[in-house]
Coordinates of C-alpha atoms and ligand atoms in Angstrom, one line a residue:
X1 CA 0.4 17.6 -52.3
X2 CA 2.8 17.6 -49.5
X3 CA 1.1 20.8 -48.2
X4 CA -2.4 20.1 -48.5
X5 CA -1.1 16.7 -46.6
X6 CA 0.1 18.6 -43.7
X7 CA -2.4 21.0 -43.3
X8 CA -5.2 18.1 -42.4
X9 CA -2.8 16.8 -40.2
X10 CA -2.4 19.6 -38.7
X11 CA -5.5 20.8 -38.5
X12 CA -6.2 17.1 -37.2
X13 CA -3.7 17.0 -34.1
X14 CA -4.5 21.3 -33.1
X15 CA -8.5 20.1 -32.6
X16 CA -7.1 17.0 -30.6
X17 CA -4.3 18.1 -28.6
X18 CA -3.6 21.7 -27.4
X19 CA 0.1 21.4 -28.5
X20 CA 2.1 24.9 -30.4
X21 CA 2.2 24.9 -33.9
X22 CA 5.7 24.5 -34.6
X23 CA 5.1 21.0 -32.6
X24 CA 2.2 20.0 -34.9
X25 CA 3.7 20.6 -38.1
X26 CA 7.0 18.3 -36.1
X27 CA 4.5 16.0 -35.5
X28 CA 2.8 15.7 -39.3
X29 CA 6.2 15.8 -40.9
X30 CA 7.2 13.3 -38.3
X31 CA 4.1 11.0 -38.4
X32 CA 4.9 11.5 -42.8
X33 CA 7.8 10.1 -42.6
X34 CA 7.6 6.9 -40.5
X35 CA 3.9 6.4 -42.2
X36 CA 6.2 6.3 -45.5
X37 CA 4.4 9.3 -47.0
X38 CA 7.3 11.0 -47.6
X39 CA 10.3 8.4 -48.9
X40 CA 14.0 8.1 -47.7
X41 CA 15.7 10.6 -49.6
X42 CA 12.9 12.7 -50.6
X43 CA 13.5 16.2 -50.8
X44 CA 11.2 18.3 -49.0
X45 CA 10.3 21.7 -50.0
X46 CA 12.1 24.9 -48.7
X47 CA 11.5 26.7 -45.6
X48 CA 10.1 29.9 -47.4
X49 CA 7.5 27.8 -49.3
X50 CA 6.3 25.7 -46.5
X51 CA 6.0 29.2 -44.8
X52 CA 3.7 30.5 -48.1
X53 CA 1.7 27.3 -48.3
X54 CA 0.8 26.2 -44.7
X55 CA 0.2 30.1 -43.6
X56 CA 2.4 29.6 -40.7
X57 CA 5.6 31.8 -39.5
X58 CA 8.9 31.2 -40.9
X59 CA 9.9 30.6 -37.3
X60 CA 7.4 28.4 -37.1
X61 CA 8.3 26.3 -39.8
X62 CA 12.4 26.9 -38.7
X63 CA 11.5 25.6 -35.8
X64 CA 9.8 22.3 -36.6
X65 CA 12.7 21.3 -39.0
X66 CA 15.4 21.8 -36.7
X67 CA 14.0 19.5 -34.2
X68 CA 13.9 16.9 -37.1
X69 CA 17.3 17.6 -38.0
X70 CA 18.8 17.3 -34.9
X71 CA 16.5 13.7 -34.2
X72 CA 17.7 12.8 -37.1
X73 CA 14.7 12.6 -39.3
X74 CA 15.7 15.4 -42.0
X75 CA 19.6 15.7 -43.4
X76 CA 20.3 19.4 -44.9
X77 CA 22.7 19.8 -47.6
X78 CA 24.1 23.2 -48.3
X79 CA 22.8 24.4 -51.6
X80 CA 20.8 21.8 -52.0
X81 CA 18.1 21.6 -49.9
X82 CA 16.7 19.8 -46.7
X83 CA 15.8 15.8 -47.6
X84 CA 15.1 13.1 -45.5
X85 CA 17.2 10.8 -43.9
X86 CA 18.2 7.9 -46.0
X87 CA 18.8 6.0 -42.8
X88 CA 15.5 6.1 -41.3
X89 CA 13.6 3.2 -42.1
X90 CA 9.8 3.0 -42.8
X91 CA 8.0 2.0 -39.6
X92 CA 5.3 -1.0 -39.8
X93 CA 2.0 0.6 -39.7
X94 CA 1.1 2.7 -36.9
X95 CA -2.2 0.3 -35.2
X96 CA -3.6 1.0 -31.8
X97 CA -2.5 -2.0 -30.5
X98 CA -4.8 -4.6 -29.3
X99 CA -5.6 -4.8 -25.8
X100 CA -3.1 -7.5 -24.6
X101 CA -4.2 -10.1 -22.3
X102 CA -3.0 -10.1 -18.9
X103 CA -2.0 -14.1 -19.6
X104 CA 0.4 -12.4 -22.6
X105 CA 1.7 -9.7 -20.5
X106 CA 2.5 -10.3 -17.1
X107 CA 4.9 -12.3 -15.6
X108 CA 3.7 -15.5 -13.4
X109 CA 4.2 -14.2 -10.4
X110 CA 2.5 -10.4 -11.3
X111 CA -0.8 -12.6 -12.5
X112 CA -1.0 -14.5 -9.3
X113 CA -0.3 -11.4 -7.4
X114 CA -3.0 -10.0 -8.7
X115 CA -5.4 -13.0 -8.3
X116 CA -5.1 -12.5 -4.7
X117 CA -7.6 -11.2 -2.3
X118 CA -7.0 -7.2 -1.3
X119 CA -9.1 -4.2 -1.0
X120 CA -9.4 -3.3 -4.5
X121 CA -10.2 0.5 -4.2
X122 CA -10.3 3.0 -1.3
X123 CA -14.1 2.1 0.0
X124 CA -15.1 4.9 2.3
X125 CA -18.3 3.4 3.3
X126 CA -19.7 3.3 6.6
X127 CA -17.7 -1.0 8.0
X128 CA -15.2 -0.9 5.4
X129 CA -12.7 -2.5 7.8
X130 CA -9.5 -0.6 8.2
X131 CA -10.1 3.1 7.3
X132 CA -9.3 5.5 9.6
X133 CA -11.6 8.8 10.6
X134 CA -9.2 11.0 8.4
X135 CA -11.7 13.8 9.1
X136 CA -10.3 14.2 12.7
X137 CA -7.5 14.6 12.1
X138 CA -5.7 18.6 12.4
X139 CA -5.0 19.8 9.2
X140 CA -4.6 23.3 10.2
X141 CA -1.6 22.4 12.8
X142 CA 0.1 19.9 10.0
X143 CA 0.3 22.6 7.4
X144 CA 1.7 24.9 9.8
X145 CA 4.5 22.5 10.7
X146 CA 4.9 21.3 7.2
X147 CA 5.5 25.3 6.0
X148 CA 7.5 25.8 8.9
X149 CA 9.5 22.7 7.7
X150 CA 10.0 23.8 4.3
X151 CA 10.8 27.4 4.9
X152 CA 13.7 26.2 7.2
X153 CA 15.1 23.7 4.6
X154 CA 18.4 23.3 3.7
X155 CA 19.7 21.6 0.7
X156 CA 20.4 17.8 2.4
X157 CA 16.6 17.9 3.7
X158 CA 16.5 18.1 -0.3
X159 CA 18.4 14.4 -1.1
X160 CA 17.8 10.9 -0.3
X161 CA 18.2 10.0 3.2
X162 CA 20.7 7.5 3.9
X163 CA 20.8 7.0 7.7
X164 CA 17.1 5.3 8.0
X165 CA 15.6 8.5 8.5
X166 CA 15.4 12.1 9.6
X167 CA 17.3 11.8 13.5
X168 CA 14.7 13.6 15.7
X169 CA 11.7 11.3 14.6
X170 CA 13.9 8.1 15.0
X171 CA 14.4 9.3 18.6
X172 CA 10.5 10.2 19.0
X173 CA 9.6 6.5 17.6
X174 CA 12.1 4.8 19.8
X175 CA 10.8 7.2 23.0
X176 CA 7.4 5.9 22.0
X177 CA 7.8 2.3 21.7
X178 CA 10.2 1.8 24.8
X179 CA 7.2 3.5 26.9
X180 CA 4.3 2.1 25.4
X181 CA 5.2 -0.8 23.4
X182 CA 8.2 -2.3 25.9
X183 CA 10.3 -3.0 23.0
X184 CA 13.7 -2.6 24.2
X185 CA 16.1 -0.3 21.7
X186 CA 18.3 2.2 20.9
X187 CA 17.3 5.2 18.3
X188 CA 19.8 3.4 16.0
X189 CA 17.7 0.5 15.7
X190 CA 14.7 2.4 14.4
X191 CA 14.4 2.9 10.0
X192 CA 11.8 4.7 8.7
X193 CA 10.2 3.4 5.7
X194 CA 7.7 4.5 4.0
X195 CA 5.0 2.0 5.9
X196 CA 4.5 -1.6 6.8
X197 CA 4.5 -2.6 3.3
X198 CA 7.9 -1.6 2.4
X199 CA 8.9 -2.6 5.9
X200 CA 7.9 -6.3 4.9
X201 CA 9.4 -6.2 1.4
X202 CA 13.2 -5.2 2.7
X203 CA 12.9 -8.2 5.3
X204 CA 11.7 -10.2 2.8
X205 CA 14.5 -9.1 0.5
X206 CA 17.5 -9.2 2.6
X207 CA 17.0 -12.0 5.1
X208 CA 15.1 -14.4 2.8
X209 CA 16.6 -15.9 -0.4
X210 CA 14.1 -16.9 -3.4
X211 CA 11.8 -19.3 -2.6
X212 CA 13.0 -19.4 1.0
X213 CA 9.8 -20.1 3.0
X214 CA 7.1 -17.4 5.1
X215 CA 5.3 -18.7 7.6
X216 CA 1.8 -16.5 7.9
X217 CA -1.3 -16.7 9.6
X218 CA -4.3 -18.3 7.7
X219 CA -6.2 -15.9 7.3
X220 CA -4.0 -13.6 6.5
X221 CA -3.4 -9.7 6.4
X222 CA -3.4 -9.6 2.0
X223 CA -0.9 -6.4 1.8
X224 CA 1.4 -9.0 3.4
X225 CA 0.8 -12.0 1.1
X226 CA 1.3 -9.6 -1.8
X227 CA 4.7 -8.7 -0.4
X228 CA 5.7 -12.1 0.2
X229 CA 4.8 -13.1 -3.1
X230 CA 6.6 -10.1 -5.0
X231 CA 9.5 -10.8 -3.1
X232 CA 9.2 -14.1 -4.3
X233 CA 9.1 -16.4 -1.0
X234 CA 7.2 -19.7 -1.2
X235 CA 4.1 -19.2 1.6
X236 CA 3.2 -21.1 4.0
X237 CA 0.1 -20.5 5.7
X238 CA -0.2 -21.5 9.8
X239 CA -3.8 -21.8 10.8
X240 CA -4.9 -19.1 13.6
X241 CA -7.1 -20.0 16.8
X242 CA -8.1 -17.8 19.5
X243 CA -5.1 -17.7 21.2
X244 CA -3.3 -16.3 17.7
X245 CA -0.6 -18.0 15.5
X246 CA -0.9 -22.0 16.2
X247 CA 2.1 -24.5 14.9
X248 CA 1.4 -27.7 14.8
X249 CA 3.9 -30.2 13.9
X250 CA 3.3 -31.0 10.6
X251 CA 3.8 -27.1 10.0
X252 CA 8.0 -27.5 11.4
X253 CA 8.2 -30.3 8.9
X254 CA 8.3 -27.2 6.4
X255 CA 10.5 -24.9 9.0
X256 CA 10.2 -21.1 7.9
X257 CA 12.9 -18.6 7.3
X258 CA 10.4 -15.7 8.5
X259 CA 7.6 -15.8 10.3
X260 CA 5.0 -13.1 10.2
X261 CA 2.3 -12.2 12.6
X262 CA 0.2 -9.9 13.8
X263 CA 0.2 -10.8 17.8
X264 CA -1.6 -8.0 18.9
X265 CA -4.5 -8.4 17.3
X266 CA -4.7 -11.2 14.6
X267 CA -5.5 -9.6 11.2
X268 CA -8.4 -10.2 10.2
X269 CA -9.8 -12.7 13.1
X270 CA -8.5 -9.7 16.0
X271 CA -7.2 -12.7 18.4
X272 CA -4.7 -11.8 20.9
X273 CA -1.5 -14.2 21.2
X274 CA -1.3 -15.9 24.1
X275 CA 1.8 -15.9 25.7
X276 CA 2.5 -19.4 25.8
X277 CA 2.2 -18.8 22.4
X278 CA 4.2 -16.1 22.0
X279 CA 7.4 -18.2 24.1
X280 CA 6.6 -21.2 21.1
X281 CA 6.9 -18.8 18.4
X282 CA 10.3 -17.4 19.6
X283 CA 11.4 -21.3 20.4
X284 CA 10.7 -21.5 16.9
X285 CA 12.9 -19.1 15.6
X286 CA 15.5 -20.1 17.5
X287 CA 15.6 -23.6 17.0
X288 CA 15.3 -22.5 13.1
X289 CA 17.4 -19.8 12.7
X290 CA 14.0 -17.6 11.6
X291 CA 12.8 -14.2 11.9
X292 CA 10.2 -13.0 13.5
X293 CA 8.2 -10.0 11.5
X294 CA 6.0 -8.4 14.2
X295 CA 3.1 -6.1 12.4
X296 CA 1.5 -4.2 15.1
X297 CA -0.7 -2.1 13.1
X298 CA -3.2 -1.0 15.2
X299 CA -1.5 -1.5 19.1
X300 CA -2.6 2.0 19.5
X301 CA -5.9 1.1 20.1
X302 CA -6.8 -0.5 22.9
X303 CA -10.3 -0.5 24.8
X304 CA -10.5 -3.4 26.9
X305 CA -8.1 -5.1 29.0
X306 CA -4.5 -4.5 30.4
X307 CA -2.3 -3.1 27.0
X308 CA -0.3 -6.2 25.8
X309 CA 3.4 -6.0 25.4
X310 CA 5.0 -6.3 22.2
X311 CA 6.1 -9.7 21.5
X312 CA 9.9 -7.7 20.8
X313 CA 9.7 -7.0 24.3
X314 CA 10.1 -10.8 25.1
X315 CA 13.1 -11.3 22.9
X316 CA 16.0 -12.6 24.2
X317 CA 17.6 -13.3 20.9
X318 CA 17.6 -10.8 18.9
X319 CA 15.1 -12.8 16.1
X320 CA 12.3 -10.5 15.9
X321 CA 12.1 -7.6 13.8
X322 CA 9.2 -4.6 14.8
X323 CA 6.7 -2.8 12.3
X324 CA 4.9 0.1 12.8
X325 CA 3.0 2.4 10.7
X326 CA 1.5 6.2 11.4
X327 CA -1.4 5.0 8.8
X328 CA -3.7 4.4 11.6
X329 CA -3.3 7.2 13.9
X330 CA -2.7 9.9 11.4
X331 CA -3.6 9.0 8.1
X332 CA -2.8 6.5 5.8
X333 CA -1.7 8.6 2.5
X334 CA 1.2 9.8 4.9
X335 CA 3.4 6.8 3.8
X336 CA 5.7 6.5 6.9
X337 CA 6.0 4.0 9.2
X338 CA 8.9 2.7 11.2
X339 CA 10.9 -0.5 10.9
X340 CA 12.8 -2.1 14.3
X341 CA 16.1 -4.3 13.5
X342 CA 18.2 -6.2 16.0
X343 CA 21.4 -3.8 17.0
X344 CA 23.6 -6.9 14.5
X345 CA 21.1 -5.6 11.6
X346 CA 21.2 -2.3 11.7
X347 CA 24.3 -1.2 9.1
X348 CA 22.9 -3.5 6.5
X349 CA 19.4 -2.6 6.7
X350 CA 20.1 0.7 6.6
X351 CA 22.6 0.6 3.3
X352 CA 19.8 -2.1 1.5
X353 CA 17.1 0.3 2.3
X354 CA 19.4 3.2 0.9
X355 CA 20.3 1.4 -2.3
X356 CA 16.9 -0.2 -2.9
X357 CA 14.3 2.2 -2.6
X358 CA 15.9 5.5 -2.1
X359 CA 14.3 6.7 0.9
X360 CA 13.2 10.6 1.3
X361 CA 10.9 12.9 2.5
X362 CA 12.7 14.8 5.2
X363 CA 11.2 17.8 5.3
X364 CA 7.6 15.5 5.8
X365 CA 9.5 13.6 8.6
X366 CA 10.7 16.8 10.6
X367 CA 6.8 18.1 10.3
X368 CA 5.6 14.6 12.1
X369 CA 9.0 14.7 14.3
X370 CA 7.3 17.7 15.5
X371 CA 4.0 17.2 15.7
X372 CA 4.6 13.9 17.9
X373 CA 7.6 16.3 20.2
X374 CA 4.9 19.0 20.5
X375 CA 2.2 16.8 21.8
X376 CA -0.3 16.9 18.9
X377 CA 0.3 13.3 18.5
X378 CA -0.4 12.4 21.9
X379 CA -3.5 14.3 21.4
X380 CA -4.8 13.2 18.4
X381 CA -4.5 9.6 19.6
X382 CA -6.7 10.7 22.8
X383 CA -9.0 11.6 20.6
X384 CA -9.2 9.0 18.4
X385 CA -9.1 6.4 21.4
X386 CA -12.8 8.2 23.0
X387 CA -14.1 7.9 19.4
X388 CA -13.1 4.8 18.2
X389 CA -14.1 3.2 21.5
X390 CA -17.7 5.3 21.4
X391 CA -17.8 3.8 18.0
X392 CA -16.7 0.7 18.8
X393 CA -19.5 0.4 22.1
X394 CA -22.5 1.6 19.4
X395 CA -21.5 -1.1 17.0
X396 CA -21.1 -3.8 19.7
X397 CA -24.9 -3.1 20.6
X398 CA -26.1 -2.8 17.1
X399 CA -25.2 -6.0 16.3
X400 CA -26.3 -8.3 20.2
X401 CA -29.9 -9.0 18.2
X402 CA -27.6 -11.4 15.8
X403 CA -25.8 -12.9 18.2
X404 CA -25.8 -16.3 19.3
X405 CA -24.4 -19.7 19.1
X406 CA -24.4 -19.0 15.0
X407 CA -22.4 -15.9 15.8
X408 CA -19.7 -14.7 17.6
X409 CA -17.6 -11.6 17.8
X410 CA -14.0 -11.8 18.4
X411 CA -11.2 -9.2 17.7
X412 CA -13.3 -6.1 19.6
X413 CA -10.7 -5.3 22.3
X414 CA -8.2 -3.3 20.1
X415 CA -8.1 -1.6 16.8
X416 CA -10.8 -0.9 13.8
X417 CA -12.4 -3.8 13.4
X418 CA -13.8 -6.3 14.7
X419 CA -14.6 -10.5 13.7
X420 CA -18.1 -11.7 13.0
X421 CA -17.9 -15.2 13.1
X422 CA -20.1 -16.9 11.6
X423 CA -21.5 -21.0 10.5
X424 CA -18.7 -22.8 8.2
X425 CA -22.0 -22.8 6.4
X426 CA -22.7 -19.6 5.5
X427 CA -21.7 -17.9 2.3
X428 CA -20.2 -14.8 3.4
X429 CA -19.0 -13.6 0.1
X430 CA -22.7 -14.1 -1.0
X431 CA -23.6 -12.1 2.3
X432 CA -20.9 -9.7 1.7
X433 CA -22.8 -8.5 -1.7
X434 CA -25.9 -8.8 -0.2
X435 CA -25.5 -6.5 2.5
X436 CA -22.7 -4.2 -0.5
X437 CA -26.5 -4.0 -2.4
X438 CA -27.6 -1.9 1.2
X439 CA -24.7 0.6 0.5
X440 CA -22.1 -0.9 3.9
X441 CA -18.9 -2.1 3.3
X442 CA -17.7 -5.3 5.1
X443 CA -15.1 -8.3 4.1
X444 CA -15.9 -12.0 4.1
X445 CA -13.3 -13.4 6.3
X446 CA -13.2 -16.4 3.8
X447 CA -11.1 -14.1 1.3
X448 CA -8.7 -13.9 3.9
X449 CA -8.1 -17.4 3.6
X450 CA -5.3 -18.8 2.4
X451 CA -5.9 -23.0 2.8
X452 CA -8.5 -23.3 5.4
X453 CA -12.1 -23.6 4.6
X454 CA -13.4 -23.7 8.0
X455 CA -13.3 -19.5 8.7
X456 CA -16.3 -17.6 7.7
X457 CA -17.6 -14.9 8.9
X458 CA -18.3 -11.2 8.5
X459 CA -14.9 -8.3 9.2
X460 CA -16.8 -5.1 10.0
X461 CA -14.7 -1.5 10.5
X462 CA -15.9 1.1 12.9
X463 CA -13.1 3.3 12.4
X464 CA -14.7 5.7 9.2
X465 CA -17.9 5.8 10.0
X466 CA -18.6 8.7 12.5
X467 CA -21.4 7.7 15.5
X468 CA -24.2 8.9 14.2
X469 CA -24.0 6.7 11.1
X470 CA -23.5 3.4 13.4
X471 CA -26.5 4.1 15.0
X472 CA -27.9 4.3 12.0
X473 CA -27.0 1.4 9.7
X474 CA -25.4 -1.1 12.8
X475 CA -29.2 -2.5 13.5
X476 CA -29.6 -2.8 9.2
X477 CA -26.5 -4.7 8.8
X478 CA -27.4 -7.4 12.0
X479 CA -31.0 -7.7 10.6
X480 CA -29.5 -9.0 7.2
X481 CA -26.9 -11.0 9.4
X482 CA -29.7 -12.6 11.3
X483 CA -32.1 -12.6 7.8
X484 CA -28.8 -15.0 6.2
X485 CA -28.5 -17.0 9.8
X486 CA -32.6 -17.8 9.5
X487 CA -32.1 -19.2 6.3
X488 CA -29.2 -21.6 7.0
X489 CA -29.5 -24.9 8.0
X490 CA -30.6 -26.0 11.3
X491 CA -28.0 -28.4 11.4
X492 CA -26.4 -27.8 14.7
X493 CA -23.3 -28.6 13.5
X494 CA -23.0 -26.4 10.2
X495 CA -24.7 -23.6 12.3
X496 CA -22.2 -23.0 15.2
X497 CA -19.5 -20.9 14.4
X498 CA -15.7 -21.3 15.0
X499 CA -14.0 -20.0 18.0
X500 CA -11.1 -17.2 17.6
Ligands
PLP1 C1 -2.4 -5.9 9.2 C2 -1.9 -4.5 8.7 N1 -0.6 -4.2 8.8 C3 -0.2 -3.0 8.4 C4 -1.1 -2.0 7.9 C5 -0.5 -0.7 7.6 O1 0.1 -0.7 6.4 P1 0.9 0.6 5.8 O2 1.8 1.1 6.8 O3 1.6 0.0 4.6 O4 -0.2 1.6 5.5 C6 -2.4 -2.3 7.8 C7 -3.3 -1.4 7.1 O5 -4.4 -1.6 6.8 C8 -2.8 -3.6 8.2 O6 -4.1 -3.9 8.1

């Protein structure tokens, strides 16, 4: 009985999983005895007969009841025979279990972080705003430093790294952003993390207490509401013009603990912050005791106009903290990116990041160290610069024939993307599928929105798709633009667009 039992099972589990023998007949006997098939305190039958009637090896068999024994499923008493354990209790029915709910499941705050706007999957269509053109970049050099790195290892580029990073690419960062980003530091001063996200989430989680409150721009970069809301801060969105973050005074009568921006170019809109701005922003903290979270993800890229200091650079006090990410220049599956404290930070940033989230990756971090000190950094950036800006010029074009009062671009000086703004109007999630069905990728700037109903409009990438493909596809997606535009109202009112 017992046999014949076994042997379907067996036969059962060796057609669906590729697993030795000795660990299916574990997993029958196993499966027998919390299934109740075989009772508390039944004897089973001896090694040698198991042996005879399943046709398997004594070792075999052997083997399968000592790993019961020893997880306590089977007791063996000398002389009289191997039984199962009195003690183990018969488990309810093995179901699958129903698909739970995500209302049953998830915590409050993991249901509404999942409600919120982000880019769902990796979309490497020709607009999908923020990928990079991972196909320039030079593999064959990276592997050669990355070997190089881990033939030379030695057994501390092996543990955690506890002081913010691997040395020489602290000092490479720092080098950088003191040249081109006038933010004034010492190496000390620089963490690497492993990118913007986790950059955001250890401010969040060491200068802000629970439900302590975030000013962000509306709209908003989504990685950053998520990491405000799983850090559980209360948000509080600050609507952006063209001139970048704007507070008004009803915003101080809710005065923030941080502040988060994007001052180099807004994210999603692409406006640049003012500097009158800028001075209000850092009178803000002050007068608040806030920090400033400066995210400038894509300063790199800059094709029109004077570069624009970092709003670090204008610090006097010490309130604003820097993030940077190598996600745009090299590519984004890297995971590094660099975090800037004020000098008074510095020890407990770097013992929170330590306990928190176990930072790593040396050997990666000496490979970039020297690929930035051996210029290919420099280079690649060049490179990418002449493209994205080619890119960038072609799209620009492409898209004139739809321009008009109805539309306006904004954000095309720097980075990957650029704004189409379009009539308060228009349905631009509705325009978003529509031009989806034509096989392009671009965002309605409405998801971006946090509480304002008055941005709408179209964010469009020209970092993944390579020239050629611009040309191709930039005059089909401003023919379904202006298509949507012809059908709107003639309303001169709904039909203008807003100004960033
Ligand atoms: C506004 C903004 N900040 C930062 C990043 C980079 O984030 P990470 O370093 O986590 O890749 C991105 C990437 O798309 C971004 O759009």
């Amino acid at each position: 009985m017992l046999s014949e039992l076994l042997s379907t099972e067996i036969a059962r589990l060796g057609l669906q999983l590729k697993m030795p023998l000795h660990r299916q007949l574990y997993e029958a006997l196993r499966g027998a005895i919390l299934d109740g098939k075989l009772s508390a305190g039944s004897r089973l039958p001896s090694s040698r007969d198991l042996t005879r009637d399943l046709r398997l090896s004594r070792n075999t068999v052997i083997t399968a009841l000592n790993q019961l024994a020893v997880e306590g499923y089977l007791v063996s008493h000398v002389g009289r025979g191997t039984f199962v354990n009195e003690r183990v209790a018969k488990a309810p029915p093995r179901r699958r279990p129903a698909q739970p709910s995500q209302e049953t499941t998830l915590s409050h705050r993991g249901q509404a972080l999942l409600k919120t706007f982000c880019a769902t999957q990796l979309e490497i269509y020709p607009f999908t705003p923020g990928i990079v053109d991972f196909s320039a970049f030079p593999v064959a050099v990276w592997q050669r430093l990355q070997n190089k790195h881990w033939r030379m290892t030695y057994p501390d580029m092996l543990d955690y790294s506890y002081s913010g990073g691997y040395a020489p690419l602290r000092r490479a960062v720092a080098d950088y952003l003191r040249v081109f980003r006038s933010v004034p530091m010492d190496v000390e001063q620089v963490i690497i993390t492993s990118g913007t996200q986790q950059s955001m989430e250890l401010c969040a989680q060491l200068l802000a207490d629970l439900n302590a409150t975030v000013w962000l721009e509306d709209p908003a970069y989504w990685g950053a509401v998520k990491a405000f809301m799983a850090t559980g801060l209360s948000l509080h969105p600050v609507k952006v013009d063209e001139n970048g973050m704007a507070p008004r005074a009803e915003d101080e009568a809710t005065p923030p603990r941080l502040i988060y921006v994007t001052p180099s170019h807004q994210y999603p809109t692409g406006s640049v912050m003012s500097l009158s701005r800028r001075l209000q922003i850092l009178s803000i903290a002050r007068q608040h005791k806030a920090w400033i979270l400066e995210d400038d993800y894509d300063s790199e890229f800059r094709f029109s106009g004077a570069a624009i200091s970092s709003l670090a650079g204008l610090d006097c006090d010490e309130r604003v903290l820097y993030m940077g990410s190598f996600s745009k220049v090299l590519y984004p599956g890297l995971k590094l990116g660099y975090l800037v404290v004020p000098r008074g930070l510095v020890a407990s940033f770097k013992q929170a990041h330590y306990d928190l989230n176990r930072p790593g990756q040396i050997p990666l971090q000496a490979a970039l160290a020297e690929f930035i000190e051996m210029g290919h950094f420099a280079s690649a950036l060049r490179r990418a610069r002449q493209s994205y800006s080619e890119r960038r010029c072609c799209l620009l074009e492409a898209l004139k024939p739809c321009l008009g009062p109805a539309a306006h671009i904004s954000g095309a000086e720097q980075g990957l993307h650029l704004c189409l703004n379009l009539p308060v109007a228009m349905d631009d999630k509705a325009l978003t599928q529509s031009i989806g069905a034509l096989g392009l990728t671009v965002r309605p700037l409405s998801a971006y929105c946090l509480d304002r109903k008055d941005a709408t409009g179209l964010v469009i990438g020209y970092g993944y798709a390579p020239l050629a493909e611009i040309e191709r596809y930039g005059p089909v997606l401003a023919k379904a633009v202006s298509a949507a535009l012809a059908r709107l109202s003639t309303d001169p009112v709904l039909s203008s667009s807003r100004k960033f």
